[in-house]
Amino acid sequence: MKKILFLSVLLTGALTQAQLTMTKQDGTPISSGQVFGFNAATYPEGELDFYVHNLSSSPANVRINCYSLINTDGVGFELCFANECLSSVEEGSNYPINMPYLTIPAGGHSGNDGHLLNTVVGVGPYPKDYSFRAFQVGNPTNYVDITYRFDPALSTEEIAQLEQSGVIVKSTVMQNELTLDALKPTSFEMFDLTGKIVLKADLKHEVKSFNVGHLPAGMYVLKFVDDYGNRSSQKVMKN
């Protein structure tokens, strides 16, 4: 009986832990680990607006950490959150700066000010990647990660690929090589139309090419799974 009561207490405590999620302000869900690409450094074309939601039955104290900057020093990047709008970010810093955290009530969300925006085109190298984590203070396992990529050369198709999988397929029509640009640790498998796996690999944050010259011409399907458990697929053609 004591064990049952103890387990019940543990379960109750787990259920009352705040569960954080994120959405765009139009209600579109944001998955942890999701990547958003932009090719403009102007408002509203380059803006990612967001809410942080607390789905639990208790208040949550929330901060945002800038945990990675690649090819940028963060100057000219706007982060607005908790009634604080900053014109630059620093790797390793937590926000807001002028208060210890934002308390989001049970079932509530952060304010309408939440947005990310790169305001400087600057110079290469491109792309420039900004990665953030919205987390519950005191509960390091409760968080949502997102990455904002700026590259003026990004195509509309590449932006869609980033949002779907966090991986850019450099060309969906292959000759001898398949080149993938991954923004996060991701495993992929490539299937032919019979369901046979013809290629698989683990990707880091990298651009990597694979020899596919030996494969027969035809349609193939790439299936991606990132470290957050997000799944996506992409069709490619081998000529």
PDB file of C-alpha atoms in Angstrom:
ATOM      1  CA  MET A   1       0.000   0.000   0.000  1.00  0.00           C
ATOM      2  CA  LYS A   2       2.851   2.375   0.867  1.00  0.00           C
ATOM      3  CA  LYS A   3       4.427   1.723  -2.545  1.00  0.00           C
ATOM      4  CA  ILE A   4       1.125   2.450  -4.274  1.00  0.00           C
ATOM      5  CA  LEU A   5       0.707   5.706  -2.354  1.00  0.00           C
ATOM      6  CA  PHE A   6       4.307   6.712  -3.101  1.00  0.00           C
ATOM      7  CA  LEU A   7       3.878   6.033  -6.810  1.00  0.00           C
ATOM      8  CA  SER A   8       0.614   7.971  -6.767  1.00  0.00           C
ATOM      9  CA  VAL A   9       2.387  10.976  -5.254  1.00  0.00           C
ATOM     10  CA  LEU A  10       5.136  10.751  -7.882  1.00  0.00           C
ATOM     11  CA  LEU A  11       2.585  10.543 -10.688  1.00  0.00           C
ATOM     12  CA  THR A  12       0.635  13.493  -9.327  1.00  0.00           C
ATOM     13  CA  GLY A  13       3.832  15.522  -9.082  1.00  0.00           C
ATOM     14  CA  ALA A  14       4.766  14.680 -12.657  1.00  0.00           C
ATOM     15  CA  LEU A  15       1.349  15.676 -13.938  1.00  0.00           C
ATOM     16  CA  THR A  16       1.562  19.064 -12.208  1.00  0.00           C
ATOM     17  CA  GLN A  17       4.936  19.851 -13.819  1.00  0.00           C
ATOM     18  CA  ALA A  18       4.425  22.636 -16.320  1.00  0.00           C
ATOM     19  CA  GLN A  19       4.416  21.462 -19.935  1.00  0.00           C
ATOM     20  CA  LEU A  20       5.707  24.091 -22.324  1.00  0.00           C
ATOM     21  CA  THR A  21       4.832  24.282 -26.002  1.00  0.00           C
ATOM     22  CA  MET A  22       5.199  26.967 -28.650  1.00  0.00           C
ATOM     23  CA  THR A  23       3.064  28.200 -31.514  1.00  0.00           C
ATOM     24  CA  LYS A  24       3.199  30.992 -34.010  1.00  0.00           C
ATOM     25  CA  GLN A  25       0.816  33.769 -33.078  1.00  0.00           C
ATOM     26  CA  ASP A  26      -1.625  32.574 -35.746  1.00  0.00           C
ATOM     27  CA  GLY A  27      -1.880  29.292 -33.842  1.00  0.00           C
ATOM     28  CA  THR A  28       0.424  27.195 -36.070  1.00  0.00           C
ATOM     29  CA  PRO A  29       2.192  24.643 -33.821  1.00  0.00           C
ATOM     30  CA  ILE A  30       5.979  24.828 -33.456  1.00  0.00           C
ATOM     31  CA  SER A  31       7.681  21.493 -32.788  1.00  0.00           C
ATOM     32  CA  SER A  32      10.730  21.341 -30.540  1.00  0.00           C
ATOM     33  CA  GLY A  33      13.753  21.306 -32.814  1.00  0.00           C
ATOM     34  CA  GLN A  34      11.934  22.981 -35.694  1.00  0.00           C
ATOM     35  CA  VAL A  35      13.901  25.209 -38.072  1.00  0.00           C
ATOM     36  CA  PHE A  36      12.595  28.369 -39.742  1.00  0.00           C
ATOM     37  CA  GLY A  37      14.392  29.874 -42.730  1.00  0.00           C
ATOM     38  CA  PHE A  38      14.288  33.477 -43.950  1.00  0.00           C
ATOM     39  CA  ASN A  39      15.865  35.272 -46.896  1.00  0.00           C
ATOM     40  CA  ALA A  40      14.807  38.820 -45.950  1.00  0.00           C
ATOM     41  CA  ALA A  41      16.066  41.042 -43.140  1.00  0.00           C
ATOM     42  CA  THR A  42      12.959  43.223 -43.048  1.00  0.00           C
ATOM     43  CA  TYR A  43       9.679  43.265 -41.139  1.00  0.00           C
ATOM     44  CA  PRO A  44       7.373  41.410 -41.571  1.00  0.00           C
ATOM     45  CA  GLU A  45       9.055  39.173 -44.185  1.00  0.00           C
ATOM     46  CA  GLY A  46      11.833  38.111 -41.794  1.00  0.00           C
ATOM     47  CA  GLU A  47       9.784  37.907 -38.597  1.00  0.00           C
ATOM     48  CA  LEU A  48       8.981  34.778 -36.623  1.00  0.00           C
ATOM     49  CA  ASP A  49       6.336  35.661 -34.045  1.00  0.00           C
ATOM     50  CA  PHE A  50       5.589  33.201 -31.279  1.00  0.00           C
ATOM     51  CA  TYR A  51       3.782  32.347 -28.077  1.00  0.00           C
ATOM     52  CA  VAL A  52       5.168  30.145 -25.327  1.00  0.00           C
ATOM     53  CA  HIS A  53       2.273  28.145 -23.837  1.00  0.00           C
ATOM     54  CA  ASN A  54       2.000  26.608 -20.375  1.00  0.00           C
ATOM     55  CA  LEU A  55      -0.331  23.622 -20.665  1.00  0.00           C
ATOM     56  CA  SER A  56      -0.116  22.574 -17.031  1.00  0.00           C
ATOM     57  CA  SER A  57      -2.401  23.330 -14.096  1.00  0.00           C
ATOM     58  CA  SER A  58       0.259  25.400 -12.291  1.00  0.00           C
ATOM     59  CA  PRO A  59       2.181  28.594 -13.174  1.00  0.00           C
ATOM     60  CA  ALA A  60       5.505  28.255 -14.990  1.00  0.00           C
ATOM     61  CA  ASN A  61       8.505  30.594 -14.753  1.00  0.00           C
ATOM     62  CA  VAL A  62      10.006  30.772 -18.240  1.00  0.00           C
ATOM     63  CA  ARG A  63      13.176  32.128 -19.810  1.00  0.00           C
ATOM     64  CA  ILE A  64      14.691  31.913 -23.289  1.00  0.00           C
ATOM     65  CA  ASN A  65      18.305  30.865 -23.767  1.00  0.00           C
ATOM     66  CA  CYS A  66      20.352  31.611 -26.885  1.00  0.00           C
ATOM     67  CA  TYR A  67      22.323  28.374 -26.957  1.00  0.00           C
ATOM     68  CA  SER A  68      24.036  28.588 -30.360  1.00  0.00           C
ATOM     69  CA  LEU A  69      25.121  31.189 -32.904  1.00  0.00           C
ATOM     70  CA  ILE A  70      26.767  30.083 -36.169  1.00  0.00           C
ATOM     71  CA  ASN A  71      28.408  32.547 -38.607  1.00  0.00           C
ATOM     72  CA  THR A  72      27.113  35.502 -36.580  1.00  0.00           C
ATOM     73  CA  ASP A  73      27.864  37.470 -33.426  1.00  0.00           C
ATOM     74  CA  GLY A  74      24.169  38.151 -32.780  1.00  0.00           C
ATOM     75  CA  VAL A  75      24.364  41.914 -33.389  1.00  0.00           C
ATOM     76  CA  GLY A  76      21.249  43.211 -35.146  1.00  0.00           C
ATOM     77  CA  PHE A  77      19.097  40.250 -34.176  1.00  0.00           C
ATOM     78  CA  GLU A  78      15.869  41.185 -32.387  1.00  0.00           C
ATOM     79  CA  LEU A  79      14.506  39.036 -29.585  1.00  0.00           C
ATOM     80  CA  CYS A  80      11.302  40.310 -28.021  1.00  0.00           C
ATOM     81  CA  PHE A  81       9.936  38.462 -24.998  1.00  0.00           C
ATOM     82  CA  ALA A  82       8.448  39.318 -21.598  1.00  0.00           C
ATOM     83  CA  ASN A  83       7.904  43.006 -22.505  1.00  0.00           C
ATOM     84  CA  GLU A  84      11.578  43.337 -23.381  1.00  0.00           C
ATOM     85  CA  CYS A  85      12.795  43.904 -26.946  1.00  0.00           C
ATOM     86  CA  LEU A  86      16.526  43.590 -27.574  1.00  0.00           C
ATOM     87  CA  SER A  87      18.499  44.528 -30.690  1.00  0.00           C
ATOM     88  CA  SER A  88      21.168  41.853 -30.245  1.00  0.00           C
ATOM     89  CA  VAL A  89      21.623  38.445 -28.640  1.00  0.00           C
ATOM     90  CA  GLU A  90      24.628  36.633 -27.179  1.00  0.00           C
ATOM     91  CA  GLU A  91      25.382  32.930 -27.200  1.00  0.00           C
ATOM     92  CA  GLY A  92      24.842  31.460 -23.739  1.00  0.00           C
ATOM     93  CA  SER A  93      22.691  34.349 -22.461  1.00  0.00           C
ATOM     94  CA  ASN A  94      19.234  34.007 -20.903  1.00  0.00           C
ATOM     95  CA  TYR A  95      16.328  36.373 -21.527  1.00  0.00           C
ATOM     96  CA  PRO A  96      14.632  38.491 -20.307  1.00  0.00           C
ATOM     97  CA  ILE A  97      17.575  40.443 -18.890  1.00  0.00           C
ATOM     98  CA  ASN A  98      15.805  42.955 -16.630  1.00  0.00           C
ATOM     99  CA  MET A  99      13.666  40.441 -14.763  1.00  0.00           C
ATOM    100  CA  PRO A 100      14.442  36.905 -13.549  1.00  0.00           C
ATOM    101  CA  TYR A 101      11.783  35.228 -15.723  1.00  0.00           C
ATOM    102  CA  LEU A 102       8.296  35.520 -17.168  1.00  0.00           C
ATOM    103  CA  THR A 103       5.598  33.786 -15.148  1.00  0.00           C
ATOM    104  CA  ILE A 104       3.045  32.202 -17.471  1.00  0.00           C
ATOM    105  CA  PRO A 105      -0.180  31.251 -15.681  1.00  0.00           C
ATOM    106  CA  ALA A 106      -1.681  27.782 -15.857  1.00  0.00           C
ATOM    107  CA  GLY A 107      -3.237  27.317 -19.285  1.00  0.00           C
ATOM    108  CA  GLY A 108      -1.872  30.672 -20.461  1.00  0.00           C
ATOM    109  CA  HIS A 109       0.746  31.929 -22.885  1.00  0.00           C
ATOM    110  CA  SER A 110       3.347  34.646 -23.232  1.00  0.00           C
ATOM    111  CA  GLY A 111       2.479  38.083 -24.590  1.00  0.00           C
ATOM    112  CA  ASN A 112       1.930  39.410 -28.092  1.00  0.00           C
ATOM    113  CA  ASP A 113       5.418  40.942 -28.153  1.00  0.00           C
ATOM    114  CA  GLY A 114       7.190  37.610 -28.730  1.00  0.00           C
ATOM    115  CA  HIS A 115       9.176  37.610 -31.951  1.00  0.00           C
ATOM    116  CA  LEU A 116      12.516  36.863 -33.589  1.00  0.00           C
ATOM    117  CA  LEU A 117      13.871  38.997 -36.433  1.00  0.00           C
ATOM    118  CA  ASN A 118      17.255  39.366 -38.089  1.00  0.00           C
ATOM    119  CA  THR A 119      17.576  43.021 -39.146  1.00  0.00           C
ATOM    120  CA  VAL A 120      21.034  42.979 -40.749  1.00  0.00           C
ATOM    121  CA  VAL A 121      21.951  41.398 -44.081  1.00  0.00           C
ATOM    122  CA  GLY A 122      25.640  41.842 -43.283  1.00  0.00           C
ATOM    123  CA  VAL A 123      28.286  39.880 -45.127  1.00  0.00           C
ATOM    124  CA  GLY A 124      29.042  36.183 -45.515  1.00  0.00           C
ATOM    125  CA  PRO A 125      29.643  33.513 -44.665  1.00  0.00           C
ATOM    126  CA  TYR A 126      26.062  32.345 -44.955  1.00  0.00           C
ATOM    127  CA  PRO A 127      23.888  30.836 -43.655  1.00  0.00           C
ATOM    128  CA  LYS A 128      23.617  32.476 -40.226  1.00  0.00           C
ATOM    129  CA  ASP A 129      21.921  30.283 -37.615  1.00  0.00           C
ATOM    130  CA  TYR A 130      20.412  31.430 -34.310  1.00  0.00           C
ATOM    131  CA  SER A 131      19.204  28.706 -31.927  1.00  0.00           C
ATOM    132  CA  PHE A 132      17.016  29.325 -28.875  1.00  0.00           C
ATOM    133  CA  ARG A 133      15.518  27.313 -26.042  1.00  0.00           C
ATOM    134  CA  ALA A 134      12.391  28.369 -24.136  1.00  0.00           C
ATOM    135  CA  PHE A 135      12.650  26.579 -20.788  1.00  0.00           C
ATOM    136  CA  GLN A 136      11.001  26.345 -17.400  1.00  0.00           C
ATOM    137  CA  VAL A 137      13.235  27.698 -14.646  1.00  0.00           C
ATOM    138  CA  GLY A 138      14.064  24.899 -12.214  1.00  0.00           C
ATOM    139  CA  ASN A 139      12.947  22.141 -14.601  1.00  0.00           C
ATOM    140  CA  PRO A 140      15.667  21.665 -17.255  1.00  0.00           C
ATOM    141  CA  THR A 141      13.789  18.824 -18.987  1.00  0.00           C
ATOM    142  CA  ASN A 142      10.843  21.057 -19.884  1.00  0.00           C
ATOM    143  CA  TYR A 143      11.802  23.092 -22.942  1.00  0.00           C
ATOM    144  CA  VAL A 144      11.201  23.848 -26.615  1.00  0.00           C
ATOM    145  CA  ASP A 145      14.098  24.432 -29.046  1.00  0.00           C
ATOM    146  CA  ILE A 146      13.849  26.438 -32.268  1.00  0.00           C
ATOM    147  CA  THR A 147      16.381  27.591 -34.858  1.00  0.00           C
ATOM    148  CA  TYR A 148      16.156  30.718 -37.017  1.00  0.00           C
ATOM    149  CA  ARG A 149      18.258  30.564 -40.206  1.00  0.00           C
ATOM    150  CA  PHE A 150      18.990  33.656 -42.288  1.00  0.00           C
ATOM    151  CA  ASP A 151      20.432  33.318 -45.779  1.00  0.00           C
ATOM    152  CA  PRO A 152      19.544  35.784 -48.555  1.00  0.00           C
ATOM    153  CA  ALA A 153      20.036  32.965 -51.094  1.00  0.00           C
ATOM    154  CA  LEU A 154      17.383  30.661 -49.590  1.00  0.00           C
ATOM    155  CA  SER A 155      14.718  29.676 -52.096  1.00  0.00           C
ATOM    156  CA  THR A 156      11.035  29.303 -51.276  1.00  0.00           C
ATOM    157  CA  GLU A 157      11.413  25.527 -51.621  1.00  0.00           C
ATOM    158  CA  GLU A 158      14.401  25.452 -49.250  1.00  0.00           C
ATOM    159  CA  ILE A 159      12.520  27.515 -46.667  1.00  0.00           C
ATOM    160  CA  ALA A 160       9.668  24.991 -46.800  1.00  0.00           C
ATOM    161  CA  GLN A 161      12.122  22.077 -46.467  1.00  0.00           C
ATOM    162  CA  LEU A 162      13.738  23.652 -43.405  1.00  0.00           C
ATOM    163  CA  GLU A 163      10.402  24.119 -41.679  1.00  0.00           C
ATOM    164  CA  GLN A 164       9.354  20.573 -42.481  1.00  0.00           C
ATOM    165  CA  SER A 165      12.529  18.634 -41.628  1.00  0.00           C
ATOM    166  CA  GLY A 166      15.417  20.967 -40.752  1.00  0.00           C
ATOM    167  CA  VAL A 167      17.263  19.492 -43.743  1.00  0.00           C
ATOM    168  CA  ILE A 168      17.729  21.106 -47.156  1.00  0.00           C
ATOM    169  CA  VAL A 169      17.870  18.700 -50.076  1.00  0.00           C
ATOM    170  CA  LYS A 170      20.180  20.677 -52.333  1.00  0.00           C
ATOM    171  CA  SER A 171      18.594  19.206 -55.443  1.00  0.00           C
ATOM    172  CA  THR A 172      15.555  16.958 -55.602  1.00  0.00           C
ATOM    173  CA  VAL A 173      16.747  15.779 -59.029  1.00  0.00           C
ATOM    174  CA  MET A 174      19.935  13.723 -58.587  1.00  0.00           C
ATOM    175  CA  GLN A 175      22.601  12.667 -61.022  1.00  0.00           C
ATOM    176  CA  ASN A 176      25.574  11.202 -59.139  1.00  0.00           C
ATOM    177  CA  GLU A 177      25.255  12.897 -55.749  1.00  0.00           C
ATOM    178  CA  LEU A 178      22.674  13.558 -53.071  1.00  0.00           C
ATOM    179  CA  THR A 179      23.654  16.606 -51.004  1.00  0.00           C
ATOM    180  CA  LEU A 180      21.959  17.365 -47.692  1.00  0.00           C
ATOM    181  CA  ASP A 181      22.316  20.463 -45.501  1.00  0.00           C
ATOM    182  CA  ALA A 182      21.276  19.487 -41.963  1.00  0.00           C
ATOM    183  CA  LEU A 183      20.739  22.002 -39.176  1.00  0.00           C
ATOM    184  CA  LYS A 184      20.466  19.454 -36.370  1.00  0.00           C
ATOM    185  CA  PRO A 185      21.325  15.809 -35.639  1.00  0.00           C
ATOM    186  CA  THR A 186      19.092  13.799 -37.949  1.00  0.00           C
ATOM    187  CA  SER A 187      18.974  10.236 -39.206  1.00  0.00           C
ATOM    188  CA  PHE A 188      17.769   9.556 -42.720  1.00  0.00           C
ATOM    189  CA  GLU A 189      16.932   6.583 -44.883  1.00  0.00           C
ATOM    190  CA  MET A 190      16.365   6.564 -48.629  1.00  0.00           C
ATOM    191  CA  PHE A 191      13.866   4.049 -50.022  1.00  0.00           C
ATOM    192  CA  ASP A 192      13.176   2.932 -53.547  1.00  0.00           C
ATOM    193  CA  LEU A 193       9.575   2.423 -54.634  1.00  0.00           C
ATOM    194  CA  THR A 194       9.635  -1.233 -53.547  1.00  0.00           C
ATOM    195  CA  GLY A 195      10.313  -0.110 -49.960  1.00  0.00           C
ATOM    196  CA  LYS A 196      13.943  -1.248 -49.965  1.00  0.00           C
ATOM    197  CA  ILE A 197      16.443   0.914 -48.062  1.00  0.00           C
ATOM    198  CA  VAL A 198      19.195   1.907 -50.512  1.00  0.00           C
ATOM    199  CA  LEU A 199      20.995   4.499 -48.374  1.00  0.00           C
ATOM    200  CA  LYS A 200      21.002   5.551 -44.735  1.00  0.00           C
ATOM    201  CA  ALA A 201      23.177   7.755 -42.562  1.00  0.00           C
ATOM    202  CA  ASP A 202      23.301   9.952 -39.469  1.00  0.00           C
ATOM    203  CA  LEU A 203      23.737  13.673 -40.036  1.00  0.00           C
ATOM    204  CA  LYS A 204      25.135  16.296 -37.698  1.00  0.00           C
ATOM    205  CA  HIS A 205      24.903  20.072 -38.206  1.00  0.00           C
ATOM    206  CA  GLU A 206      26.637  19.793 -41.571  1.00  0.00           C
ATOM    207  CA  VAL A 207      26.474  19.733 -45.342  1.00  0.00           C
ATOM    208  CA  LYS A 208      27.153  16.204 -46.584  1.00  0.00           C
ATOM    209  CA  SER A 209      27.140  14.550 -50.002  1.00  0.00           C
ATOM    210  CA  PHE A 210      26.448  10.902 -50.821  1.00  0.00           C
ATOM    211  CA  ASN A 211      27.310   8.979 -53.975  1.00  0.00           C
ATOM    212  CA  VAL A 212      24.144   7.761 -55.691  1.00  0.00           C
ATOM    213  CA  GLY A 213      25.601   7.236 -59.163  1.00  0.00           C
ATOM    214  CA  HIS A 214      25.207   3.453 -58.868  1.00  0.00           C
ATOM    215  CA  LEU A 215      21.449   3.623 -58.197  1.00  0.00           C
ATOM    216  CA  PRO A 216      18.920   2.963 -60.982  1.00  0.00           C
ATOM    217  CA  ALA A 217      16.990   5.913 -62.374  1.00  0.00           C
ATOM    218  CA  GLY A 218      13.614   6.522 -60.777  1.00  0.00           C
ATOM    219  CA  MET A 219      11.775   7.971 -57.811  1.00  0.00           C
ATOM    220  CA  TYR A 220      13.073   7.615 -54.243  1.00  0.00           C
ATOM    221  CA  VAL A 221      11.770   8.711 -50.856  1.00  0.00           C
ATOM    222  CA  LEU A 222      13.923  10.251 -48.118  1.00  0.00           C
ATOM    223  CA  LYS A 223      12.661   9.761 -44.567  1.00  0.00           C
ATOM    224  CA  PHE A 224      14.101  11.911 -41.786  1.00  0.00           C
ATOM    225  CA  VAL A 225      13.946  11.486 -37.993  1.00  0.00           C
ATOM    226  CA  ASP A 226      15.656  14.100 -35.809  1.00  0.00           C
ATOM    227  CA  ASP A 227      16.821  13.765 -32.212  1.00  0.00           C
ATOM    228  CA  TYR A 228      13.539  15.325 -31.022  1.00  0.00           C
ATOM    229  CA  GLY A 229      11.526  12.538 -32.661  1.00  0.00           C
ATOM    230  CA  ASN A 230      10.159  14.738 -35.457  1.00  0.00           C
ATOM    231  CA  ARG A 231       9.537  12.815 -38.691  1.00  0.00           C
ATOM    232  CA  SER A 232       9.265  14.006 -42.276  1.00  0.00           C
ATOM    233  CA  SER A 233       9.784  12.788 -45.830  1.00  0.00           C
ATOM    234  CA  GLN A 234      10.877  14.143 -49.194  1.00  0.00           C
ATOM    235  CA  LYS A 235      10.631  12.667 -52.706  1.00  0.00           C
ATOM    236  CA  VAL A 236      13.675  12.853 -54.990  1.00  0.00           C
ATOM    237  CA  MET A 237      14.287  11.763 -58.568  1.00  0.00           C
ATOM    238  CA  LYS A 238      17.381   9.973 -59.857  1.00  0.00           C
ATOM    239  CA  ASN A 239      18.105  10.551 -63.566  1.00  0.00           C
TER     240      ASN A 239
END
